[in-house]
CSV table of C-alpha atoms in Angstrom, one decimal:
chain,number,residue,atom,x,y,z
A,32,UNK,CA,-0.2,-0.1,-0.2
A,33,UNK,CA,1.8,3.1,-1.3
A,34,UNK,CA,2.0,6.1,1.3
A,35,UNK,CA,4.4,8.9,1.7
A,36,UNK,CA,5.2,8.6,5.4
A,37,UNK,CA,6.1,4.9,5.0
A,38,UNK,CA,7.1,5.0,1.6
A,39,UNK,CA,10.6,4.9,-0.1
A,40,UNK,CA,10.4,8.5,-1.6
A,41,UNK,CA,9.9,10.3,1.8
A,42,UNK,CA,13.3,12.2,1.5
A,43,UNK,CA,13.5,12.4,-2.1
A,44,UNK,CA,12.2,15.9,-2.3
A,45,UNK,CA,10.2,17.3,-5.4
A,46,UNK,CA,6.8,19.0,-5.6
A,47,UNK,CA,4.6,16.3,-5.2
A,48,UNK,CA,5.4,15.4,-1.5
A,49,UNK,CA,2.9,17.7,0.0
A,50,UNK,CA,0.1,16.4,-2.1
A,51,UNK,CA,1.2,12.6,-1.1
A,52,UNK,CA,1.2,13.5,2.6
A,53,UNK,CA,-2.2,15.0,2.3
A,54,UNK,CA,-3.3,11.8,0.7
A,55,UNK,CA,-1.9,9.8,4.2
A,56,UNK,CA,-4.2,12.4,5.8
A,57,UNK,CA,-7.4,11.5,3.9
A,58,UNK,CA,-6.9,7.6,4.2
A,59,UNK,CA,-7.1,7.7,8.0
A,60,UNK,CA,-10.6,7.0,8.4
A,61,UNK,CA,-10.5,4.3,5.6
A,62,UNK,CA,-7.7,2.7,7.2
A,63,UNK,CA,-9.4,2.6,10.4
A,64,UNK,CA,-12.2,0.6,9.0
A,65,UNK,CA,-9.8,-1.8,7.3
A,66,UNK,CA,-7.7,-2.5,10.2
A,67,UNK,CA,-5.8,-5.7,10.8
A,68,UNK,CA,-2.9,-6.8,13.2
A,69,UNK,CA,-0.9,-7.0,9.7
A,70,UNK,CA,-1.6,-3.4,8.8
A,71,UNK,CA,1.7,-1.9,9.9
A,72,UNK,CA,3.7,-4.4,7.8
A,73,UNK,CA,1.7,-3.6,4.7
A,74,UNK,CA,2.2,0.2,5.0
A,75,UNK,CA,5.8,0.2,5.2
A,76,UNK,CA,7.9,-0.1,2.1
A,77,UNK,CA,11.3,-1.9,2.9
A,78,UNK,CA,13.2,1.2,1.2
A,79,UNK,CA,11.4,3.6,3.8
A,80,UNK,CA,14.4,6.1,4.9
A,81,UNK,CA,13.1,7.2,8.3
A,82,UNK,CA,15.9,5.7,10.7
A,83,UNK,CA,18.9,6.8,8.2
A,84,UNK,CA,19.9,9.6,10.4
A,85,UNK,CA,18.7,9.1,13.7
A,86,UNK,CA,19.8,5.6,13.9
A,87,UNK,CA,18.1,4.4,17.3
A,88,UNK,CA,14.9,4.9,15.6
A,89,UNK,CA,15.6,2.7,12.9
A,90,UNK,CA,12.9,-0.3,12.5
A,91,UNK,CA,11.4,0.6,16.1
A,92,UNK,CA,8.1,2.0,15.0
A,93,UNK,CA,7.7,-1.1,12.9
A,94,UNK,CA,8.7,-3.6,15.5
A,95,UNK,CA,6.4,-2.3,18.3
A,96,UNK,CA,3.4,-2.3,16.0
A,97,UNK,CA,3.6,-6.0,14.6
A,98,UNK,CA,3.4,-7.6,17.8
A,99,UNK,CA,1.6,-10.9,18.0
A,100,UNK,CA,-1.6,-10.8,20.1
A,101,UNK,CA,-0.2,-12.9,22.9
A,102,UNK,CA,2.8,-10.6,23.4
A,103,UNK,CA,0.7,-8.0,25.2
A,104,UNK,CA,0.7,-7.6,29.0
A,105,UNK,CA,-2.5,-5.9,30.7
A,106,UNK,CA,-2.9,-3.9,33.7
A,107,UNK,CA,-4.9,-6.5,35.6
A,108,UNK,CA,-4.8,-5.6,39.3
A,109,UNK,CA,-3.1,-2.2,39.5
A,110,UNK,CA,-4.6,0.8,41.0
A,111,UNK,CA,-5.1,3.5,38.4
A,112,UNK,CA,-6.3,7.0,39.2
A,113,UNK,CA,-8.8,8.4,36.7
A,114,UNK,CA,-10.2,11.3,39.0
A,115,UNK,CA,-8.9,14.8,37.3
A,116,UNK,CA,-10.4,17.8,35.7
A,117,UNK,CA,-12.2,16.7,32.3
A,118,UNK,CA,-10.3,18.2,29.5
A,119,UNK,CA,-11.7,20.7,27.2
A,120,UNK,CA,-12.1,21.2,23.6
A,121,UNK,CA,-9.5,23.0,21.6
A,122,UNK,CA,-9.5,26.7,22.6
A,123,UNK,CA,-7.3,29.3,24.6
A,124,UNK,CA,-7.7,32.9,25.4
A,125,UNK,CA,-3.7,33.0,25.1
A,126,UNK,CA,-2.4,35.2,22.3
A,127,UNK,CA,1.5,34.8,22.0
A,128,UNK,CA,1.9,31.4,20.2
A,129,UNK,CA,-0.8,32.5,17.8
A,130,UNK,CA,1.1,35.4,17.0
A,131,UNK,CA,3.9,33.3,15.7
A,132,UNK,CA,1.6,30.6,14.3
A,133,UNK,CA,-0.1,33.3,11.8
A,134,UNK,CA,3.3,33.8,10.4
A,135,UNK,CA,2.8,30.8,8.4
A,136,UNK,CA,-1.0,29.6,8.8
A,137,UNK,CA,-3.5,32.1,7.5
A,138,UNK,CA,-6.1,31.8,10.5
A,139,UNK,CA,-8.3,34.2,12.2
A,140,UNK,CA,-7.6,35.3,16.0
A,141,UNK,CA,-10.4,33.0,17.4
A,142,UNK,CA,-10.1,31.1,20.8
A,143,UNK,CA,-10.2,27.8,18.7
A,144,UNK,CA,-7.2,28.9,16.6
A,145,UNK,CA,-5.6,30.2,19.7
A,146,UNK,CA,-5.9,26.8,21.2
A,147,UNK,CA,-4.5,25.1,18.1
A,148,UNK,CA,-1.6,27.4,18.1
A,149,UNK,CA,-1.1,26.8,21.7
A,150,UNK,CA,-1.2,23.1,22.2
A,151,UNK,CA,-0.2,21.7,18.4
A,152,UNK,CA,2.4,24.2,17.3
A,153,UNK,CA,3.3,25.4,20.7
A,154,UNK,CA,4.4,21.7,21.7
A,155,UNK,CA,7.6,22.1,20.0
A,156,UNK,CA,7.8,26.0,19.8
A,157,UNK,CA,7.2,26.5,23.6
A,158,UNK,CA,9.8,23.8,24.3
A,159,UNK,CA,13.0,25.3,22.4
A,160,UNK,CA,14.8,28.6,22.4
A,161,UNK,CA,14.3,29.6,18.6
A,162,UNK,CA,17.0,32.4,19.1
A,163,UNK,CA,19.6,29.6,19.6
A,164,UNK,CA,18.5,27.1,16.9
A,165,UNK,CA,18.0,27.1,13.2
A,166,UNK,CA,14.5,29.1,12.7
A,167,UNK,CA,13.5,27.0,10.0
A,168,UNK,CA,14.0,23.7,11.8
A,169,UNK,CA,12.1,25.1,14.8
A,170,UNK,CA,9.2,26.0,12.5
A,171,UNK,CA,9.5,22.5,11.0
A,172,UNK,CA,9.2,20.8,14.1
A,173,UNK,CA,6.3,22.8,15.2
A,174,UNK,CA,4.7,22.2,11.8
A,175,UNK,CA,5.4,18.6,12.2
A,176,UNK,CA,3.0,18.8,15.4
A,177,UNK,CA,0.4,20.4,13.5
A,178,UNK,CA,0.6,17.6,10.6
A,179,UNK,CA,0.5,15.1,13.1
A,180,UNK,CA,-2.8,16.3,14.7
A,181,UNK,CA,-5.0,14.6,11.9
A,182,UNK,CA,-3.7,11.3,13.5
A,183,UNK,CA,-3.6,12.2,17.1
A,184,UNK,CA,-6.9,14.1,17.1
A,185,UNK,CA,-8.5,12.8,14.1
A,186,UNK,CA,-11.7,12.2,16.0
A,187,UNK,CA,-12.4,16.2,16.7
A,188,UNK,CA,-10.1,17.9,14.2
A,189,UNK,CA,-12.9,20.4,13.1
A,190,UNK,CA,-11.9,23.6,11.6
A,191,UNK,CA,-8.3,22.4,11.3
A,192,UNK,CA,-9.2,21.0,7.7
A,193,UNK,CA,-9.0,24.8,6.7
A,194,UNK,CA,-5.0,24.3,7.3
A,195,UNK,CA,-4.5,20.8,6.1
A,196,UNK,CA,-2.9,21.7,2.9
A,197,UNK,CA,-0.8,24.3,4.6
A,198,UNK,CA,0.3,21.6,7.1
A,199,UNK,CA,1.6,19.4,4.4
A,200,UNK,CA,3.4,22.0,2.6
A,201,UNK,CA,5.3,23.3,5.7
A,202,UNK,CA,6.3,19.5,6.1
A,203,UNK,CA,7.6,19.2,2.6
A,204,UNK,CA,9.4,22.5,3.1
A,205,UNK,CA,11.1,21.2,6.2
A,206,UNK,CA,12.4,17.9,4.7
A,207,UNK,CA,13.7,19.8,1.8
A,208,UNK,CA,15.3,22.6,4.2
A,209,UNK,CA,17.5,19.8,6.2
A,210,UNK,CA,18.5,18.4,3.1
A,211,UNK,CA,19.4,21.5,1.3
A,212,UNK,CA,20.9,23.8,3.9
A,213,UNK,CA,22.3,21.5,6.6
A,214,UNK,CA,25.3,19.4,6.0
A,215,UNK,CA,25.2,15.4,5.6
A,216,UNK,CA,25.4,13.6,9.0
A,217,UNK,CA,24.6,17.1,11.1
A,218,UNK,CA,22.2,16.8,14.1
A,219,UNK,CA,19.8,18.5,12.5
A,220,UNK,CA,19.1,15.6,9.8
A,221,UNK,CA,18.6,13.4,13.1
A,222,UNK,CA,16.1,15.9,14.5
A,223,UNK,CA,14.0,15.7,11.3
A,224,UNK,CA,14.5,12.0,11.2
A,225,UNK,CA,13.1,11.5,14.7
A,226,UNK,CA,10.1,13.6,13.8
A,227,UNK,CA,9.5,11.2,11.0
A,228,UNK,CA,9.4,8.3,13.1
A,229,UNK,CA,7.1,10.1,15.7
A,230,UNK,CA,4.8,10.7,12.9
A,231,UNK,CA,4.6,7.2,11.7
A,232,UNK,CA,4.0,6.1,15.5
A,233,UNK,CA,1.1,8.5,16.0
A,234,UNK,CA,-0.4,7.4,12.3
A,235,UNK,CA,-0.1,3.8,13.5
A,236,UNK,CA,-1.5,4.4,17.1
A,237,UNK,CA,-4.6,5.9,16.0
A,238,UNK,CA,-5.4,3.1,13.2
A,239,UNK,CA,-6.2,0.1,15.5
A,240,UNK,CA,-9.4,0.2,17.5
A,241,UNK,CA,-9.8,2.2,20.6
A,242,UNK,CA,-8.2,-0.2,23.5
A,243,UNK,CA,-10.9,-1.6,26.1
A,244,UNK,CA,-7.8,-2.2,28.6
A,245,UNK,CA,-4.5,-0.7,29.2
A,246,UNK,CA,-1.9,-3.2,27.4
A,247,UNK,CA,1.8,-2.9,26.9
A,248,UNK,CA,4.5,-5.0,24.4
A,249,UNK,CA,6.4,-7.8,26.4
A,250,UNK,CA,9.9,-6.1,25.6
A,251,UNK,CA,9.9,-3.2,28.0
A,252,UNK,CA,13.0,-1.8,26.8
A,253,UNK,CA,11.3,-1.2,23.4
A,254,UNK,CA,8.2,0.1,25.1
A,255,UNK,CA,10.2,2.8,26.7
A,256,UNK,CA,12.0,3.6,23.5
A,257,UNK,CA,8.8,3.7,21.7
A,258,UNK,CA,6.9,6.2,24.1
A,259,UNK,CA,10.1,8.4,23.8
A,260,UNK,CA,9.6,8.4,20.2
A,261,UNK,CA,5.7,8.5,19.8
A,262,UNK,CA,5.6,11.4,22.1
A,263,UNK,CA,8.3,13.4,20.4
A,264,UNK,CA,10.6,13.3,23.5
A,265,UNK,CA,13.4,11.9,21.4
A,266,UNK,CA,12.9,14.6,18.7
A,267,UNK,CA,12.6,17.4,21.0
A,268,UNK,CA,15.5,16.3,23.1
A,269,UNK,CA,17.6,16.3,20.1
A,270,UNK,CA,16.5,19.8,19.0
A,271,UNK,CA,17.0,21.3,22.4
A,272,UNK,CA,20.5,19.9,22.8
A,273,UNK,CA,21.7,21.9,19.9
A,274,UNK,CA,21.0,25.0,21.9
A,275,UNK,CA,24.5,24.1,23.4
A,276,UNK,CA,25.9,22.1,20.6
A,277,UNK,CA,29.6,22.2,22.2
A,278,UNK,CA,28.4,20.2,25.4
A,279,UNK,CA,28.2,16.6,26.5
A,280,UNK,CA,26.4,14.5,23.8
A,281,UNK,CA,25.5,10.9,23.3
A,282,UNK,CA,22.7,8.7,22.1
A,283,UNK,CA,22.2,7.7,25.8
A,284,UNK,CA,22.0,11.3,27.1
A,285,UNK,CA,19.4,12.1,24.5
A,286,UNK,CA,17.4,9.0,25.4
A,287,UNK,CA,17.6,9.8,29.1
A,288,UNK,CA,16.7,13.5,28.7
A,289,UNK,CA,14.1,12.5,26.5
A,290,UNK,CA,12.6,10.1,29.0
A,291,UNK,CA,12.9,12.4,31.9
A,292,UNK,CA,11.4,15.6,30.1
A,293,UNK,CA,8.6,13.6,28.9
A,294,UNK,CA,8.0,12.1,32.1
A,295,UNK,CA,6.9,15.6,33.1
A,296,UNK,CA,4.2,15.5,30.4
A,297,UNK,CA,3.2,12.0,31.4
A,298,UNK,CA,3.0,12.9,35.2
A,299,UNK,CA,0.4,15.5,34.3
A,300,UNK,CA,-1.6,13.3,31.8
A,301,UNK,CA,-1.5,10.1,33.6
A,302,UNK,CA,-5.1,10.0,35.0
A,303,UNK,CA,-6.6,11.1,31.6
A,304,UNK,CA,-4.3,8.6,30.0
A,305,UNK,CA,-5.5,6.0,32.1
A,306,UNK,CA,-9.1,6.8,31.5
A,307,UNK,CA,-8.4,6.6,27.8
A,308,UNK,CA,-6.6,3.1,28.2
A,309,UNK,CA,-3.6,4.7,27.3
A,310,UNK,CA,-0.5,2.5,27.5
A,311,UNK,CA,2.2,4.4,26.5
A,312,UNK,CA,2.2,6.7,29.5
A,313,UNK,CA,5.7,6.3,31.0
A,314,UNK,CA,4.2,5.7,34.8
A,315,UNK,CA,1.6,3.3,33.4
A,316,UNK,CA,3.8,1.4,31.1
A,317,UNK,CA,6.4,0.5,33.9
A,318,UNK,CA,3.6,-0.5,36.3
A,319,UNK,CA,2.1,-2.8,34.0
A,320,UNK,CA,5.5,-4.5,33.0
A,321,UNK,CA,6.6,-4.7,36.6
A,322,UNK,CA,3.0,-5.5,38.1
A,323,UNK,CA,3.7,-2.9,40.7
A,324,UNK,CA,3.6,0.9,41.0
A,325,UNK,CA,6.4,2.4,38.9
A,326,UNK,CA,6.4,5.9,40.2
A,327,UNK,CA,9.3,5.8,42.6
A,328,UNK,CA,12.1,4.2,40.0
A,329,UNK,CA,10.8,6.9,37.7
A,330,UNK,CA,11.0,9.7,39.8
A,331,UNK,CA,14.7,8.3,41.3
A,332,UNK,CA,15.7,8.3,37.6
A,333,UNK,CA,14.6,11.8,36.8
A,334,UNK,CA,16.4,13.4,40.0
A,335,UNK,CA,19.4,11.3,39.3
A,336,UNK,CA,19.7,12.8,35.9
A,337,UNK,CA,18.9,16.5,36.7
A,338,UNK,CA,21.4,16.5,39.4
A,339,UNK,CA,23.8,14.8,37.2
A,340,UNK,CA,23.3,17.6,34.7
A,341,UNK,CA,24.0,20.2,37.3
A,342,UNK,CA,27.2,18.7,38.5
A,343,UNK,CA,28.4,18.4,34.7
A,344,UNK,CA,27.6,22.2,33.9
A,345,UNK,CA,25.1,21.0,31.4
A,346,UNK,CA,21.5,22.7,31.6
A,347,UNK,CA,19.8,21.7,28.4
A,348,UNK,CA,18.3,18.3,30.1
A,349,UNK,CA,16.7,20.5,33.0
A,350,UNK,CA,15.6,23.2,30.3
A,351,UNK,CA,13.9,20.6,28.2
A,352,UNK,CA,11.8,18.9,31.1
A,353,UNK,CA,11.0,22.3,32.8
A,354,UNK,CA,9.7,23.8,29.3
A,355,UNK,CA,7.6,20.4,28.9
A,356,UNK,CA,6.3,20.8,32.4
A,357,UNK,CA,5.5,24.6,32.4
A,358,UNK,CA,4.1,24.2,28.8
A,359,UNK,CA,1.6,21.3,30.4
A,360,UNK,CA,0.4,23.9,33.1
A,361,UNK,CA,0.0,26.7,30.4
A,362,UNK,CA,-2.2,24.7,27.9
A,363,UNK,CA,-5.8,25.7,28.5
A,364,UNK,CA,-7.1,22.3,27.3
A,365,UNK,CA,-5.3,20.2,29.8
A,366,UNK,CA,-6.7,22.1,33.0
A,367,UNK,CA,-3.2,21.0,34.6
A,368,UNK,CA,-2.8,23.9,36.9
A,369,UNK,CA,-6.5,23.2,38.1
A,370,UNK,CA,-5.5,19.7,38.8
A,371,UNK,CA,-2.4,20.4,40.4
A,372,UNK,CA,-4.1,23.2,43.0
A,373,UNK,CA,-6.7,20.6,43.7
A,374,UNK,CA,-4.8,17.3,44.7
A,375,UNK,CA,-5.2,16.1,48.1
A,376,UNK,CA,-1.8,14.5,49.2
A,377,UNK,CA,-1.1,10.6,48.4
A,378,UNK,CA,-2.1,8.1,51.2
A,379,UNK,CA,1.4,6.5,50.2
A,380,UNK,CA,1.9,3.7,47.3
A,381,UNK,CA,3.5,0.3,48.4
A,382,UNK,CA,7.2,0.5,49.2
A,383,UNK,CA,9.3,0.0,46.3
A,384,UNK,CA,13.1,0.1,46.1
A,385,UNK,CA,14.3,3.4,44.3
A,386,UNK,CA,16.5,1.3,41.8
A,387,UNK,CA,14.3,-1.8,41.6
A,388,UNK,CA,13.9,-1.3,37.8
A,389,UNK,CA,17.0,-2.8,36.0
A,390,UNK,CA,16.1,-1.4,32.5
A,391,UNK,CA,15.6,2.1,34.0
A,392,UNK,CA,19.2,1.8,35.7
A,393,UNK,CA,20.7,1.1,32.5
A,394,UNK,CA,19.4,3.9,30.6
A,395,UNK,CA,20.7,6.4,33.5
A,396,UNK,CA,23.8,7.9,32.8
A,397,UNK,CA,24.2,9.2,36.5
A,398,UNK,CA,25.8,7.1,39.2
A,399,UNK,CA,23.3,5.8,42.1
A,400,UNK,CA,22.3,8.4,44.6
A,401,UNK,CA,24.2,8.0,47.8
A,402,UNK,CA,20.9,8.6,49.7
A,403,UNK,CA,18.2,6.9,47.3
A,404,UNK,CA,15.4,8.1,49.5
A,405,UNK,CA,16.2,11.5,49.3
A,406,UNK,CA,14.1,13.1,46.2
A,407,UNK,CA,15.4,16.5,46.0
A,408,UNK,CA,17.9,17.6,43.2
A,409,UNK,CA,20.0,19.4,45.7
A,410,UNK,CA,20.3,16.6,48.0
A,411,UNK,CA,21.4,14.4,45.3
A,412,UNK,CA,24.0,16.8,43.4
A,413,UNK,CA,27.4,17.0,44.3
A,414,UNK,CA,28.1,20.6,43.3
A,415,UNK,CA,25.5,22.3,45.9
A,416,UNK,CA,26.8,25.9,45.1
A,417,UNK,CA,26.2,25.4,41.4
A,418,UNK,CA,22.3,24.2,41.9
A,419,UNK,CA,22.0,27.2,44.6
A,420,UNK,CA,23.3,29.5,41.7
A,421,UNK,CA,20.6,28.3,39.6
A,422,UNK,CA,18.0,28.9,42.1
A,423,UNK,CA,19.4,32.2,43.0
A,424,UNK,CA,19.4,33.4,39.6
A,425,UNK,CA,15.6,32.3,39.1
A,426,UNK,CA,14.7,34.2,42.2
A,427,UNK,CA,16.5,37.5,41.2
A,428,UNK,CA,15.1,37.3,38.0
A,429,UNK,CA,11.3,36.9,39.5
A,430,UNK,CA,12.3,39.9,41.8
A,431,UNK,CA,13.1,42.0,39.4
A,432,UNK,CA,10.5,41.2,36.6
A,433,UNK,CA,7.1,42.8,36.1
A,434,UNK,CA,6.0,39.6,34.0
A,435,UNK,CA,6.7,36.6,36.2
A,436,UNK,CA,7.6,38.1,39.7
A,437,UNK,CA,5.9,36.2,42.2
A,438,UNK,CA,6.2,33.1,40.5
A,439,UNK,CA,7.9,31.0,43.3
A,440,UNK,CA,5.0,31.6,45.5
A,441,UNK,CA,2.2,31.6,43.4
A,442,UNK,CA,-0.3,28.8,43.2
A,443,UNK,CA,-0.4,26.7,39.7
A,444,UNK,CA,-3.6,28.4,38.2
A,445,UNK,CA,-1.9,32.1,39.3
A,446,UNK,CA,1.1,30.7,37.3
A,447,UNK,CA,-0.6,30.5,33.9
A,448,UNK,CA,-0.6,34.2,33.7
A,449,UNK,CA,3.0,34.8,34.3
A,450,UNK,CA,3.4,32.1,31.8
A,451,UNK,CA,1.5,33.7,29.1
A,452,UNK,CA,3.4,37.0,29.6
A,453,UNK,CA,6.7,34.9,29.5
A,454,UNK,CA,5.6,33.3,26.2
A,455,UNK,CA,4.8,36.7,25.0
A,456,UNK,CA,8.3,38.0,25.6
A,457,UNK,CA,9.3,34.7,24.0
A,458,UNK,CA,7.7,35.4,20.8
A,459,UNK,CA,9.3,38.7,20.9
A,460,UNK,CA,12.6,36.8,20.9
A,461,UNK,CA,13.5,36.7,24.6
A,462,UNK,CA,13.3,33.3,26.4
A,463,UNK,CA,14.5,34.3,29.9
A,464,UNK,CA,11.3,34.3,31.5
A,465,UNK,CA,10.3,31.1,30.2
A,466,UNK,CA,13.6,29.5,31.1
A,467,UNK,CA,13.7,30.8,34.7
A,468,UNK,CA,10.4,29.4,35.4
A,469,UNK,CA,11.2,26.1,33.6
A,470,UNK,CA,14.5,25.6,35.8
A,471,UNK,CA,12.9,26.8,39.0
A,472,UNK,CA,10.0,24.5,38.5
A,473,UNK,CA,12.2,21.2,38.0
A,474,UNK,CA,14.4,22.2,40.9
A,475,UNK,CA,11.9,23.3,43.5
A,476,UNK,CA,8.5,22.6,42.6
A,477,UNK,CA,7.7,19.0,41.6
A,478,UNK,CA,6.1,17.7,44.7
A,479,UNK,CA,2.7,18.2,43.4
A,480,UNK,CA,3.5,16.9,39.9
A,481,UNK,CA,4.8,13.7,41.4
A,482,UNK,CA,1.3,13.7,43.2
A,483,UNK,CA,-0.4,13.9,40.0
A,484,UNK,CA,1.2,10.5,38.8
A,485,UNK,CA,0.5,9.0,42.1
A,486,UNK,CA,-2.6,6.7,42.3
A,487,UNK,CA,-3.2,7.4,46.0
A,488,UNK,CA,-3.4,11.1,45.7
A,489,UNK,CA,-7.0,12.6,44.8
A,490,UNK,CA,-8.6,15.1,42.9
A,491,UNK,CA,-10.6,17.1,45.3
A,492,UNK,CA,-13.5,18.5,43.1
A,493,UNK,CA,-15.9,16.4,41.1
A,494,UNK,CA,-14.7,15.0,37.7
A,495,UNK,CA,-18.4,14.8,36.0
A,496,UNK,CA,-19.0,12.8,32.9
A,497,UNK,CA,-16.0,12.8,30.4
A,498,UNK,CA,-16.3,13.2,26.6
A,499,UNK,CA,-14.1,9.9,25.5
A,500,UNK,CA,-13.0,11.7,22.8
A,501,UNK,CA,-11.4,14.3,24.8
A,502,UNK,CA,-9.1,12.4,27.2
């Protein structure tokens, strides 16, 4: 079955790529009706180039989508919280990301398009510093998020059809830009390649029927790697690493940073993901594999990585995780700020050794913590002075800045206005406010984020009846 995303001509260039990408969009509903377990294998052309530049992505998406039925494990007896504020449809009162979005997509200034800009385009744009990176690669990454919406949100795309052809054109332009303007073997090629793997995964994720129970593949290591790809954690970690191109870099570090960064997204999203029978959430995925709640080993991994990054004078993994988290709080549809403000403390999950997960231990570039039960970044890092400098820089900024002043003491819902002003400055070319809020949040404000992922914490307000298409 010939497609653009899974075909051998994806990276060939030429004027017809946008049209072929549009055809892939249009066949989503037909393929859902015709789904069968061998569909992924029939879509893939053996000559498909995805994985050519980002070698860890090679073959991963196909492998995870061609598992036999008996290879899946279910969430049998696990306690999985689903109490949370209902998600909203696409819409937002926030303006900053729409301003950037409208430079490329001709849309009116309505709440719907503000929401599209904030949640879709903003997923990449809000998470990187466009002043430190190739602007066309930043836009191409954000355009990939818009193009992927036809798969991820195929059931309520509504007015998105107005920019379908625009998104296909921008995707084709991004691929051509990388091949034309960046040297072969450059990290920009790997970023683009990782986005294509992400889009392939999203495409296949929505083709199979809606799950009736949470289930994960038998290979835990591959399941983790797949989630890092299909969440765009790998693509965004690669892109963020380019902000400091001369720093420490390896495939293991990109994978670790991608995992820890998207853990912030998955912590906030976990209750909705459980309600939607979503198996790819990192916490639920590991819990099902281990048949025990996975929060403690995941938390240990993240704290270790961020402390290790401080000790190595390497800020980008912390920036990446922090920007993902504050974006999640900022997005109107998710109501994450309301969730975090309205959680009751957890009653306590069953005891679990912080280093109980051997797969996470192998992924972790940091040494084991001297005090494994201390989950503070300051308590874990060796260079306490470097940690204190980072926190002090944030506090000094808040004290002097009219836009985000008071962030350190504000409630989560109060922080959204400060984040809106910070993204306004970012749209004008200055990421200082967003970055200070992102770093400060990771280093000092994570308690309620871990509560959100904890199945024994409870949302204190009524949850109502959710529209299953909005989770």
